[in-house]
Coordinates of C-alpha atoms in Angstrom, one line a residue:
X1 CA -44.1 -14.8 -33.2
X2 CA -42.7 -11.4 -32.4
X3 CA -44.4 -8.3 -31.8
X4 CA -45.6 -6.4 -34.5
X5 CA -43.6 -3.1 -33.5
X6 CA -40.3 -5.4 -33.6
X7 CA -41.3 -6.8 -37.2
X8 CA -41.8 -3.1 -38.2
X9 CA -38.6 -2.1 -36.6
X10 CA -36.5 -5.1 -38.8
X11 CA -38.5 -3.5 -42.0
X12 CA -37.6 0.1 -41.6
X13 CA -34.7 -0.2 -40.1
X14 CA -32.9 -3.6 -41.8
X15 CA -34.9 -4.3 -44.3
X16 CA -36.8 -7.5 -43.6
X17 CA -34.6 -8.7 -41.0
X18 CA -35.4 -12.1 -39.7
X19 CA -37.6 -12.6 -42.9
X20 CA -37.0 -15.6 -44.4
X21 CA -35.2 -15.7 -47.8
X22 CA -34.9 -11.6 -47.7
X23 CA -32.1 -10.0 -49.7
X24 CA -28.5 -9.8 -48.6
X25 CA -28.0 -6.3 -47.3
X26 CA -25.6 -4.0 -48.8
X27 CA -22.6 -3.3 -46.8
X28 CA -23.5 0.5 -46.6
X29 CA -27.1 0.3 -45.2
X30 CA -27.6 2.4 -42.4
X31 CA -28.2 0.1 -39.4
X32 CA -28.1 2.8 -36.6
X33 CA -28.9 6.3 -36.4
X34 CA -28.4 8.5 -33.7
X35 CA -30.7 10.4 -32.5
X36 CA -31.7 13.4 -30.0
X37 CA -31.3 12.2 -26.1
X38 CA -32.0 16.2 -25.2
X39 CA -34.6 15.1 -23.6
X40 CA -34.1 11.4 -22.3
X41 CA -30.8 13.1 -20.6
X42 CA -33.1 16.3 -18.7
X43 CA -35.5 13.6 -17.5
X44 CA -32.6 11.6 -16.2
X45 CA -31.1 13.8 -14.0
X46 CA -34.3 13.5 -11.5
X47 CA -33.1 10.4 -10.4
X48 CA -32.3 9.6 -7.4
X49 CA -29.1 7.8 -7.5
X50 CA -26.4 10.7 -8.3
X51 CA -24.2 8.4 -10.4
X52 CA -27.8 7.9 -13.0
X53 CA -27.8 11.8 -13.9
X54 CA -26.0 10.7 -17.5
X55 CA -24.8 13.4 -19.1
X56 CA -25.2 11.3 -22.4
X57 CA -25.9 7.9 -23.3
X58 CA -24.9 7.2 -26.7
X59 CA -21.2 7.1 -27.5
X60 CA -19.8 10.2 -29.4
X61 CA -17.4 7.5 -31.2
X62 CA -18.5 4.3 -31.7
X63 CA -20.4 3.8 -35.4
X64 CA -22.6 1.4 -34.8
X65 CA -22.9 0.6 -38.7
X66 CA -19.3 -0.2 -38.8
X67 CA -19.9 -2.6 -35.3
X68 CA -22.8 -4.3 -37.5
X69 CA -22.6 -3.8 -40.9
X70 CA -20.3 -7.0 -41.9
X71 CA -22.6 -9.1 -40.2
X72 CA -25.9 -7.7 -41.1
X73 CA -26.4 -9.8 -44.6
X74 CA -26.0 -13.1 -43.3
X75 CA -28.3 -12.4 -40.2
X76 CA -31.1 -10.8 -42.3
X77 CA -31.3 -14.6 -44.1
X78 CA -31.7 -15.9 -40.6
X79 CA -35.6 -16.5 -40.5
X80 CA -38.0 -15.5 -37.6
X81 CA -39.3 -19.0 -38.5
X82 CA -36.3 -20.9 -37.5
X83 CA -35.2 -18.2 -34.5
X84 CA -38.9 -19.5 -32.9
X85 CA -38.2 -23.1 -33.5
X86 CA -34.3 -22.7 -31.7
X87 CA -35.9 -20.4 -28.8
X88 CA -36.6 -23.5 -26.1
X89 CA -33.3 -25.1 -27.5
X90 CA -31.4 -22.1 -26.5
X91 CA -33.0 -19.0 -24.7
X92 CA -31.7 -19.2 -21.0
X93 CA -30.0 -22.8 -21.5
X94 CA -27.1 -24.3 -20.1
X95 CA -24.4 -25.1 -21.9
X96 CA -24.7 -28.9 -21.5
X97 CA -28.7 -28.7 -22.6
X98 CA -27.6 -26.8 -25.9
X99 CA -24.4 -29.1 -26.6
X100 CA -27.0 -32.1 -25.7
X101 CA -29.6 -30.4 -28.5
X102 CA -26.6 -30.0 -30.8
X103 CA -25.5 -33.7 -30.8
X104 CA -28.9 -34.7 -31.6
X105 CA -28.8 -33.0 -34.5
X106 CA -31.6 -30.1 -33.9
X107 CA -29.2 -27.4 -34.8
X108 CA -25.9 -26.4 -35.5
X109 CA -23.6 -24.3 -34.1
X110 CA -23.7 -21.7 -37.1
X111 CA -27.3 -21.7 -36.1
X112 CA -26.7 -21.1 -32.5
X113 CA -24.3 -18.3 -33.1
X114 CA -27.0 -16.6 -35.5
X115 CA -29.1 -16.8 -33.1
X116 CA -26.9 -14.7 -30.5
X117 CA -26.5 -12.4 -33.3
X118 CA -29.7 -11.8 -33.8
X119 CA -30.7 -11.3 -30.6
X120 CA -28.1 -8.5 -30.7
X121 CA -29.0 -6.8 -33.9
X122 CA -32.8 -7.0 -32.5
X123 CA -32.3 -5.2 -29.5
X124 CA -28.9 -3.0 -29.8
X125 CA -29.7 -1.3 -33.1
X126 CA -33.5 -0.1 -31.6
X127 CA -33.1 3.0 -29.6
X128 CA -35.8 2.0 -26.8
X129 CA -34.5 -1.4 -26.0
X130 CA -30.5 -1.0 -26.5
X131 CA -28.3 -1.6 -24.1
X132 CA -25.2 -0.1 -25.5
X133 CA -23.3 -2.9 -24.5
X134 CA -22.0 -4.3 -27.6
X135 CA -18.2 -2.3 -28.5
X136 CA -17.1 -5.0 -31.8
X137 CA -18.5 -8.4 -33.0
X138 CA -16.5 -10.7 -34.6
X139 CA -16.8 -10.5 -38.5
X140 CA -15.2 -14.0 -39.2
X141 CA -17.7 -15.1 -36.0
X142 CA -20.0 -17.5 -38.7
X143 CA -17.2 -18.9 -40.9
X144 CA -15.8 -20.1 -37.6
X145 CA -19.1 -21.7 -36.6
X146 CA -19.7 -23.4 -39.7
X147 CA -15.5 -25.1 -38.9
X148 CA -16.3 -26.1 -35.6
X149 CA -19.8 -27.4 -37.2
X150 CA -17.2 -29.8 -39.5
X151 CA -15.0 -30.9 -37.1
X152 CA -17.5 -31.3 -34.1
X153 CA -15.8 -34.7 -33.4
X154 CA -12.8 -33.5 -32.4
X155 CA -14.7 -31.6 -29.3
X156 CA -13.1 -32.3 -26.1
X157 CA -14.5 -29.9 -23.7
X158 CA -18.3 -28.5 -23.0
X159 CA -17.0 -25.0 -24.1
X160 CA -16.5 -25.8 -28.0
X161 CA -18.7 -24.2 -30.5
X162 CA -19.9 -21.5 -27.5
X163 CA -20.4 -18.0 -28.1
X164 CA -18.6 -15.8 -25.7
X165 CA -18.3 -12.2 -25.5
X166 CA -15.3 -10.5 -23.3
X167 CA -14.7 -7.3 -21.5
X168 CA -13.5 -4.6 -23.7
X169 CA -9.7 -4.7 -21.9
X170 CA -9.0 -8.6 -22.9
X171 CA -6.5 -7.9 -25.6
X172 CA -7.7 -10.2 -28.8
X173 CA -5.5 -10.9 -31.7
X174 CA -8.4 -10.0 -34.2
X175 CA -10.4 -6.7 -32.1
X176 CA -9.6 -3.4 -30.7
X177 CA -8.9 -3.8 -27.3
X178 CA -9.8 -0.2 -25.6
X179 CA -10.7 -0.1 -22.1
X180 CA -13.3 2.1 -23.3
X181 CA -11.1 5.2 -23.3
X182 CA -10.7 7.3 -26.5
X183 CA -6.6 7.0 -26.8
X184 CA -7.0 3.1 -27.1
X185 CA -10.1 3.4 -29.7
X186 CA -7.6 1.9 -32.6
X187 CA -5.3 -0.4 -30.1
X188 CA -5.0 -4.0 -32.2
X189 CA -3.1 -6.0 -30.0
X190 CA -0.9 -8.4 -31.6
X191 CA -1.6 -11.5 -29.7
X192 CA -4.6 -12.7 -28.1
X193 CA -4.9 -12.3 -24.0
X194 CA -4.0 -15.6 -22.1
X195 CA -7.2 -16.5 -21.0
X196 CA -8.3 -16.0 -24.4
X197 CA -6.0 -18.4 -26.3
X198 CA -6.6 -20.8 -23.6
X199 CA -10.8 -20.4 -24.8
X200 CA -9.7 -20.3 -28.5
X201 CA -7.6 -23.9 -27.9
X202 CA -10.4 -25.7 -26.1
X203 CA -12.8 -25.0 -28.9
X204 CA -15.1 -21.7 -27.7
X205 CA -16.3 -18.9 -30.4
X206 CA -15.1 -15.3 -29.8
X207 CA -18.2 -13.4 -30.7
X208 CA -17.2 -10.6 -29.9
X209 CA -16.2 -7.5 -27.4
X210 CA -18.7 -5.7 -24.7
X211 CA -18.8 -1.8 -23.0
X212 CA -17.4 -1.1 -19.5
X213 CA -16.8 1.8 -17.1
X214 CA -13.9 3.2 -18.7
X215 CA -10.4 1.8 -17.4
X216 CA -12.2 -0.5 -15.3
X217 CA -14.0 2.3 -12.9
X218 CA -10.8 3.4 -11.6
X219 CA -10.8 6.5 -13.9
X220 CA -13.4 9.8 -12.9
X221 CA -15.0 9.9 -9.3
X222 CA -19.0 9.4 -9.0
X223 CA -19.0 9.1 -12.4
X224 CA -21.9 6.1 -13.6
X225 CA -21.3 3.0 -13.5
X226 CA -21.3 1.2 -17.4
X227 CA -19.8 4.5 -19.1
X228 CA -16.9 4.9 -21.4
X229 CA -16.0 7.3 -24.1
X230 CA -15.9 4.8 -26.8
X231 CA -19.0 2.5 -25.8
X232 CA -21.5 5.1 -24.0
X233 CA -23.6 4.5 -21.5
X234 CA -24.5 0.9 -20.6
X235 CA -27.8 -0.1 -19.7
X236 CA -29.7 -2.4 -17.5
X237 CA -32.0 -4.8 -19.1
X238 CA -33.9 -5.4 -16.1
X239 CA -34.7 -1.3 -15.9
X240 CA -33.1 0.6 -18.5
X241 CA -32.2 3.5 -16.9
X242 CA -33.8 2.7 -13.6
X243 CA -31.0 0.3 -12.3
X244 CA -27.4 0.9 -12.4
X245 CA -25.6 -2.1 -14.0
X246 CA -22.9 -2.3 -11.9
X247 CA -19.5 -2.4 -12.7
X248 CA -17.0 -2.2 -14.0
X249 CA -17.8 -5.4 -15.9
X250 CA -21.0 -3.7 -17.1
X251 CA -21.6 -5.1 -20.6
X252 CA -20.2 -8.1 -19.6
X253 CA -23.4 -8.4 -17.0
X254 CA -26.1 -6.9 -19.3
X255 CA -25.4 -8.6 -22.4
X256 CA -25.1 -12.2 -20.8
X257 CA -28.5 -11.4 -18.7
X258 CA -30.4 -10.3 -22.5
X259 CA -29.0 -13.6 -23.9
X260 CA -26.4 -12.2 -26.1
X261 CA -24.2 -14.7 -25.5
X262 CA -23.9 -17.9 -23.6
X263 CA -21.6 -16.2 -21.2
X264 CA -19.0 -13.9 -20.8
X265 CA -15.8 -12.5 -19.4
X266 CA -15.3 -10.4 -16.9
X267 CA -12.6 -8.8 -14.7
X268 CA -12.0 -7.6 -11.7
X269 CA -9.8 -5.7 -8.9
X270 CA -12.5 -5.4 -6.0
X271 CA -16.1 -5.8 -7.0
X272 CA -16.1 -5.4 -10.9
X273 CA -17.3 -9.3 -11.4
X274 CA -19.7 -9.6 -8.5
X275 CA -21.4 -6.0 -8.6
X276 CA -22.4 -6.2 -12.0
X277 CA -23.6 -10.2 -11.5
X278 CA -25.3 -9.4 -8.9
X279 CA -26.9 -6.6 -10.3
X280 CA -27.9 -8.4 -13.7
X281 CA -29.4 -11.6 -11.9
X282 CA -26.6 -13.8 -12.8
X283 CA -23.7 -16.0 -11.4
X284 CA -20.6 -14.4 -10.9
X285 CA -17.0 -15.9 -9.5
X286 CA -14.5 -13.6 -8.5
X287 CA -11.9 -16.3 -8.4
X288 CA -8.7 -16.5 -5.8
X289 CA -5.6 -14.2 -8.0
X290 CA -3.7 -16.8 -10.0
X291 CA -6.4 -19.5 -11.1
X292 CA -7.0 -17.4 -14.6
X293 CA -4.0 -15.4 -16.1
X294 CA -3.8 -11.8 -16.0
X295 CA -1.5 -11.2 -18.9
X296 CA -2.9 -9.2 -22.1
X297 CA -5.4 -7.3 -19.8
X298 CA -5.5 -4.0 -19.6
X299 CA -4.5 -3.8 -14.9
X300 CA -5.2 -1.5 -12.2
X301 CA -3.5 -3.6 -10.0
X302 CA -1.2 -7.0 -10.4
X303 CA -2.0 -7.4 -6.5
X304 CA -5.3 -7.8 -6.8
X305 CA -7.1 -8.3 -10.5
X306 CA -8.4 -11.1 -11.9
X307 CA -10.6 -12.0 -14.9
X308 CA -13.6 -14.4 -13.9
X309 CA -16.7 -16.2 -15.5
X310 CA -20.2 -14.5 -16.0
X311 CA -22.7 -16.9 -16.3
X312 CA -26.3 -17.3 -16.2
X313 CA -26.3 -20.6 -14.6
X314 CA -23.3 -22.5 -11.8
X315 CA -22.7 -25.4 -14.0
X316 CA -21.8 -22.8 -17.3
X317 CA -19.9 -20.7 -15.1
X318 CA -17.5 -23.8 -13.8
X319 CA -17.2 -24.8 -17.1
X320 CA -16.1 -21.4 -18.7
X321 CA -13.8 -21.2 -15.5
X322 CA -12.5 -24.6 -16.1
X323 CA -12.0 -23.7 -20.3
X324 CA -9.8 -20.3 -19.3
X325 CA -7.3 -22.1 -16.5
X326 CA -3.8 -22.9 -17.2
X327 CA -0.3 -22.2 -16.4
X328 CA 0.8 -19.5 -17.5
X329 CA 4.9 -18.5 -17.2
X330 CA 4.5 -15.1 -17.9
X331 CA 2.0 -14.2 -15.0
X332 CA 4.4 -14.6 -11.8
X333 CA 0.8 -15.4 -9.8
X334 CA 0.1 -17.9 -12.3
X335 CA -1.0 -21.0 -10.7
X336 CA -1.7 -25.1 -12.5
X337 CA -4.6 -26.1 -11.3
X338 CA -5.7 -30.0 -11.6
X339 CA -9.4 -28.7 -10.1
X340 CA -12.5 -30.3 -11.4
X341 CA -14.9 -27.5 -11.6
X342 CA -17.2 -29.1 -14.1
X343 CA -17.7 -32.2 -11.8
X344 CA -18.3 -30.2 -8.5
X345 CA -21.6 -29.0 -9.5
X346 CA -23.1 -32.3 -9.8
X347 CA -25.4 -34.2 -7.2
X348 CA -24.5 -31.3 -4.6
X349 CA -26.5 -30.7 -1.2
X350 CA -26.5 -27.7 1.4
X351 CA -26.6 -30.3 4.4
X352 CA -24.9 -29.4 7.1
X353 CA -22.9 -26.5 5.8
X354 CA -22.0 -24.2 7.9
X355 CA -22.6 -20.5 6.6
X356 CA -21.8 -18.1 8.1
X357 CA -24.4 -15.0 8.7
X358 CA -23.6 -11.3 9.3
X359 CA -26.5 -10.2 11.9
X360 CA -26.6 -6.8 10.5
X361 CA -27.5 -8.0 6.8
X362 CA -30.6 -9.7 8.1
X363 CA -32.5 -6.5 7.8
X364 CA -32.7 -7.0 4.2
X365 CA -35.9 -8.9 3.7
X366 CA -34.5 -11.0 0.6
X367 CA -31.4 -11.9 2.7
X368 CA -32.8 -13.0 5.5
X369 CA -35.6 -15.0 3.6
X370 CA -32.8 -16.7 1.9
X371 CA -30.8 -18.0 4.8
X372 CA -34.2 -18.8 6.1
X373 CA -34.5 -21.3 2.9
X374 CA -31.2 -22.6 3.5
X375 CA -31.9 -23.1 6.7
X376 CA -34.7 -25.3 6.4
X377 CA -32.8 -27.7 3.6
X378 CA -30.5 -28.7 6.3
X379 CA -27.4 -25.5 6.0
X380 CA -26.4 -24.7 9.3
X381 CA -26.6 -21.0 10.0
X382 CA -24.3 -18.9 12.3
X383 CA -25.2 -15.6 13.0
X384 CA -22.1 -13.7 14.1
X385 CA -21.5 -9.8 14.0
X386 CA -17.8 -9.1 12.3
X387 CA -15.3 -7.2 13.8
X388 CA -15.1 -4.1 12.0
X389 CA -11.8 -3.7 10.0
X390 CA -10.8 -0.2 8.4
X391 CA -9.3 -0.8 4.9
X392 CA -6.8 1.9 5.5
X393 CA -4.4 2.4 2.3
X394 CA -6.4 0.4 -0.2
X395 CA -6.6 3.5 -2.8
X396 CA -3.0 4.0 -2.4
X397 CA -2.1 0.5 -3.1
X398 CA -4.6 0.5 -6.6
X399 CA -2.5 3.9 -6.8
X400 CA 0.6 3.1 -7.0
X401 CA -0.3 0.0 -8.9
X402 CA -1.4 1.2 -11.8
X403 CA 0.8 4.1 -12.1
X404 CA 3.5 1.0 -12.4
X405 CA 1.0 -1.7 -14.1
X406 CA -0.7 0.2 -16.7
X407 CA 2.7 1.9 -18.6
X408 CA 3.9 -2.3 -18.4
X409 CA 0.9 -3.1 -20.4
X410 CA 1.3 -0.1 -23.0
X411 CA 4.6 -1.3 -23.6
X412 CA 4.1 -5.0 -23.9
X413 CA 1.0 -5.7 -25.1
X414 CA -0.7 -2.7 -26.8
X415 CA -0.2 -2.1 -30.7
X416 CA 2.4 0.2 -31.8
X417 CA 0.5 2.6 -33.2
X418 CA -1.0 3.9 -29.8
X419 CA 0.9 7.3 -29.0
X420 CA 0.6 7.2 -24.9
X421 CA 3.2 5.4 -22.7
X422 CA 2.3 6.3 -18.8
X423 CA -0.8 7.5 -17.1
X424 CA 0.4 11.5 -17.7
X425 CA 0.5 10.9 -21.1
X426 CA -3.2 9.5 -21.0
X427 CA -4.3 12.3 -18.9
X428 CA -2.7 15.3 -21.4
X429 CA -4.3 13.3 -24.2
X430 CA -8.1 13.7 -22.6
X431 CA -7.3 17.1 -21.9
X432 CA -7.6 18.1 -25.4
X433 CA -11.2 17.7 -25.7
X434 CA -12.4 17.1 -21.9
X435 CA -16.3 17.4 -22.8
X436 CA -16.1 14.4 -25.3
X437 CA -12.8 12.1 -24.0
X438 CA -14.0 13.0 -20.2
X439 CA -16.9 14.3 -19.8
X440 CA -17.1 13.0 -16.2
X441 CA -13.7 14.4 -15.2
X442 CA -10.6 12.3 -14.5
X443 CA -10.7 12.6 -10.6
X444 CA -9.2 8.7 -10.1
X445 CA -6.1 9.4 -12.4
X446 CA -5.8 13.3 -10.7
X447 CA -5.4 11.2 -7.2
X448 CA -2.9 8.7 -8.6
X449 CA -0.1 11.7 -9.8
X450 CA -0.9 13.2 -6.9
X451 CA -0.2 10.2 -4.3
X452 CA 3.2 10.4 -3.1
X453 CA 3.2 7.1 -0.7
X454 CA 7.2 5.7 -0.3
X455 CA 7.8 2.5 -1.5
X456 CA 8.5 1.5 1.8
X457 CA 5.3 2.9 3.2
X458 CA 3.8 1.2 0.2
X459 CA 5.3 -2.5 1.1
X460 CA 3.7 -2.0 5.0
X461 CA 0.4 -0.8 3.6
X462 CA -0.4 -4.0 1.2
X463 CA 1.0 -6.8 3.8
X464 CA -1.7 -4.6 6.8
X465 CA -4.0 -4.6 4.4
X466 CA -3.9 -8.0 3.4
X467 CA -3.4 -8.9 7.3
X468 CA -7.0 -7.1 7.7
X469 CA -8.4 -8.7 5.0
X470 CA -7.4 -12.0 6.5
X471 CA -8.8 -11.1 9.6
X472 CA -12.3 -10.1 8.7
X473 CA -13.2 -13.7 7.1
X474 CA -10.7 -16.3 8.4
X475 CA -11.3 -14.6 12.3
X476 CA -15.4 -16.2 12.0
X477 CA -14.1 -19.2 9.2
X478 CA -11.7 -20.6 12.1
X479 CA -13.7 -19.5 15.0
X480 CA -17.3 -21.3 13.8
X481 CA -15.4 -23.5 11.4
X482 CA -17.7 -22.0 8.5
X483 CA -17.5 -23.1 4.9
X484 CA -18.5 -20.0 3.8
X485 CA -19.6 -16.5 4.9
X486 CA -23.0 -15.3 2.9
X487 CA -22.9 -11.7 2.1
X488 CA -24.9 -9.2 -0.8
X489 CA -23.5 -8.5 -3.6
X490 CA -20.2 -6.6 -3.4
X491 CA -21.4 -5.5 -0.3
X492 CA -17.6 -6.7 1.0
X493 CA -16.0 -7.4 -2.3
X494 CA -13.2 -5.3 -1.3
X495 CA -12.4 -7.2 2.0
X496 CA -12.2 -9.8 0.2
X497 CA -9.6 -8.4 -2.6
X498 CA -7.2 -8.0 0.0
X499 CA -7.4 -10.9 1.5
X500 CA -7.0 -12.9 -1.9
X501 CA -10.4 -14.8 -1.0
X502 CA -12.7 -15.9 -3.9
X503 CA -16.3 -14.9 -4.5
X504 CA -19.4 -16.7 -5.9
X505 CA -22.7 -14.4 -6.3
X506 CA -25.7 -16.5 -7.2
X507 CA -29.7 -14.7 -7.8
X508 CA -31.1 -14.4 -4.5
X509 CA -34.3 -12.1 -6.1
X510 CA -35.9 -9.3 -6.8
X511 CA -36.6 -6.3 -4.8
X512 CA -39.9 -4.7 -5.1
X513 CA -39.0 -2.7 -7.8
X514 CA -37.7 -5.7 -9.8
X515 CA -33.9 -4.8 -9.4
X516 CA -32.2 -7.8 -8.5
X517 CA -30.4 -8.8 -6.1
X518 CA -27.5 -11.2 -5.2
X519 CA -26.3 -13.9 -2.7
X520 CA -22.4 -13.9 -2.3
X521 CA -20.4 -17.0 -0.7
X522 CA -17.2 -15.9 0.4
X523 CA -14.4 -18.5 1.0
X524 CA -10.7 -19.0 1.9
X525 CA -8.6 -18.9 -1.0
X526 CA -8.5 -21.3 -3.6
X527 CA -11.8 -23.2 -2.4
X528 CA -13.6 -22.4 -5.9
X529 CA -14.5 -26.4 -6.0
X530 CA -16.1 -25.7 -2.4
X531 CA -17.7 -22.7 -3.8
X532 CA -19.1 -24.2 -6.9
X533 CA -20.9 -27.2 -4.6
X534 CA -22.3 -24.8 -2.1
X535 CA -23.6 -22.6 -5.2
X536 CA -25.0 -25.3 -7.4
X537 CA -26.9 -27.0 -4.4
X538 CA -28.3 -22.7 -3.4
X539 CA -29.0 -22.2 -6.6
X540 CA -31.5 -25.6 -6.6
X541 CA -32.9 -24.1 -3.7
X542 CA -33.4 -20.6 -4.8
X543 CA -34.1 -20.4 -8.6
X544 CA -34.1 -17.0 -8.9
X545 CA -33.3 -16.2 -12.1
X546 CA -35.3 -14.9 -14.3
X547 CA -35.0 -13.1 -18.1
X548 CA -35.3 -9.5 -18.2
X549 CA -39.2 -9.0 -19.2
X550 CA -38.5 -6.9 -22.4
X551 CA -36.2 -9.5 -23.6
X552 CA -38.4 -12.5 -24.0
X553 CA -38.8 -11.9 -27.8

């Protein structure tokens, strides 16, 4: 059963939420109300970390009633009786175990789907265990459960019937697609992101959008990571307000670690997949630019983003990979891929890789513990020092980028309605009202209009930069024929965004404080199936994971 204070909380709040039989709600019960942070913000700005001084936490925008509200009636007749009985089908699963459960007949995928919901209304609309994490659910989320619950036997891939949340800038044909920045707030896109009809045709359930550092982090300097105008401040579930959540794929990280979803999408241009993985005790693949479309998400850069799974588990986070791929003619980097991700994390074994071991890492206790495990079921460790290798130009090529990349989406793929057409226009916009639109400044966008790089200059910068990038991890891959190079979390995510080399980050642990920490394999471009065997056979050996202890209910 749950605790008493969260029955109360249903009561006051929702009126008999996850009672069974109670009333339908009426679609104007208040939900949410906000309430005084005064204090909650003076207290946080004795942390230690700069960037988690917030200068608020919930959004000045959102209404979390109008998030909820069309949902709330059908998951108050949800009962707490039948959430208990689908808990050990469901709560930290994979997605073969709940498809498995859902064949036999112990529950549907209607059911499933409430029971993401609920978890969600449980813990975002009570002001000590939200995560501000949730931007828009999906209001036609349960009619679409109950179709796929008709026509089951027409599934044809693991990902049908599955509840997946996405970033807040995957455009989708039914939500607002923001980017978490006030001038998008009422952007409907049209048509539905690449990567997102390619989910949609092989069967998975949209349930809905998640928060992120606004315009993908590369917007106000220092600034925390997990804020946006539209969504607030993002939280860790594993230390609300103690941990950062990474970023920029912050809700995607926080809500997959509470169990909001099976999984979700993320994106990234140099550490916005693996950081906030990492940093919510879950698997995260940066893949090699061109497995996944790009088109319909809001870019920094076309050299270097890519969107990517966020999973809880290897096996759910090939599968999600393997449900987004596809040509697509519209993305020049576009790649068909014929891979077998789902099958590479079967019957996998460390023995006799080589991994490859940066000495100076090794003064991290949980690292070097770890390579000491994979050491003794039969990896083959080489410790080797990299040669260090300035990134020299890599702002100006995210620059120039998305002073090209980001008017390109606003003409294409945004909605007509949205008034902005290039990055000055954006900036004017949050000038208007800086203390609410930019509370944090605008620093990033302030550097862009002022870099003055020559196209020329630009063309030499990106091909040195990607010749450094190439040079950092395929120097020690040739050199002690390595299959992979073990890092910590984004620790060289950037390196590795140059050099077009995919990322896996897999639990490693916990530190002492219970932030956790992750274990990233980094490979030569287009080895995900490598990646995936490696990581399914470390994560046998390291089990890690673990849900966040105030999110057991």
């Amino acid at each position: 059963m749950k605790p008493t204070t969260t029955l109360l909380f249903y009561i006051t709040v929702i009126f008999s939420f996850f009672i069974t039989n109670s009333n339908a709600q009426n679609d104007n019960t208040t939900l949410w109300t906000s309430y005084d942070e005064t204090q909650e913000i003076k207290t946080q700005q004795e942390h230690a970390n700069p960037r988690m001084r917030f200068k608020l936490i919930q959004s000045k925008f959102l209404d979390k009633n109008e998030v909820f509200q069309k949902l709330a009636s059908d998951v108050s007749k949800f009962s707490e009786k039948r959430y208990n009985q689908l808990k050990p089908l469901v709560l930290e699963k994979d997605i073969p175990s709940i498809q498995k459960a859902i064949s036999e007949g112990k529950l549907t995928y209607e059911e499933l789907t409430l029971f993401y919901l609920s978890r969600i209304f449980n813990y975002e609309l009570d002001k000590d265990k939200t995560l501000h994490t949730i931007i828009a659910l999906n209001p036609n989320i349960l009619e679409q459960a109950k179709e796929k619950d008709k026509n089951k036997s027409l599934r044809d891939h693991l990902i049908y019937g599955m509840p997946i949340l996405l970033k807040d800038n995957i455009n989708t044909a039914n939500l607002k697609t923001t980017a978490g920045a006030k001038v998008l707030e009422d952007n409907q896109p049209s048509t539905d992101a690449f990567i997102v009809s390619q989910l949609k045709k092989r069967g998975a359930s949209i349930l809905g959008k998640v928060n992120l550092s606004e315009w993908a982090y590369y917007f106000c300097q220092g600034c925390p990571l997990g804020y946006s105008a539209v969504g607030g401040q993002t939280l860790n579930p594993y230390g609300r307000k103690q941990f950062e959540t990474g970023g920029s794929s912050s809700g995607s990280g926080t809500a997959t670690a509470a169990n909001y979803a099976v999984a979700a999408v993320g994106t990234e241009t140099a550490g916005s997949i693996i950081s906030p993985s990492a940093q919510n005790s879950l698997v995260g693949l940066k893949p090699t630019v061109g497995v996944l479309s790009r088109t319909g998400i809001i870019p920094i850069s076309h050299t270097l983003d890519t969107p990517g799974p966020m999973t809880k588990n290897i096996i759910d986070n090939a599968i999600l990979l393997d449900a987004m791929t596809g040509k697509d003619e519209t993305d020049i980097k576009s790649v068909s891929t014929s891979e077998k991700y789902i099958e590479a994390v079967k019957n996998t074994s460390i023995k006799g890789k080589r991994l490859g071991v940066i000495k100076s890492l090794l003064s991290d206790s949980i690292y070097a513990a770890t390579v000491s495990k994979l050491k003794n079921n039969g990896a083959e460790i080489i410790e080797y020092t990299p040669q260090e290798t300035p990134l020299n130009g890599f702002l100006n090529l995210l620059n120039l980028e998305m002073k090209q990349d980001l008017p390109a989406y606003l003409k294409v793929h945004a909605s007509k309605n949205i008034s902005v057409s290039n990055l000055n226009e954006v900036m004017a916009f949050n000038k208007k009202d800086s203390l609410q639109y930019m509370p944090y400044n605008q620093g990033i966008f302030d550097a862009i209009i002022a870099d003055t790089t020559s196209q020329k200059n630009f063309e030499k910068i990106k091909a040195a930069l990607k010749q450094s990038g190439n040079s950092f991890f395929q120097k020690p891959i040739k050199e002690y024929q390595l299959d992979a190079i073990l890092s910590i979390n984004n620790y060289h995510s950037a390196h590795a965004a140059v050099a077009i080399h995919p990322c896996l980050t897999i639990p490693m642990g916990y530190k002492k404080n219970g932030e956790p920490i992750g274990i990233t394999l980094i490979a030569s471009p287009f080895s995900e199936i490598h990646l995936y065997k490696m990581g399914s056979a470390i994560e046998s050996v390291l089990n890690s994971r673990k849900l966040p202890t105030d999110y057991t209910d």
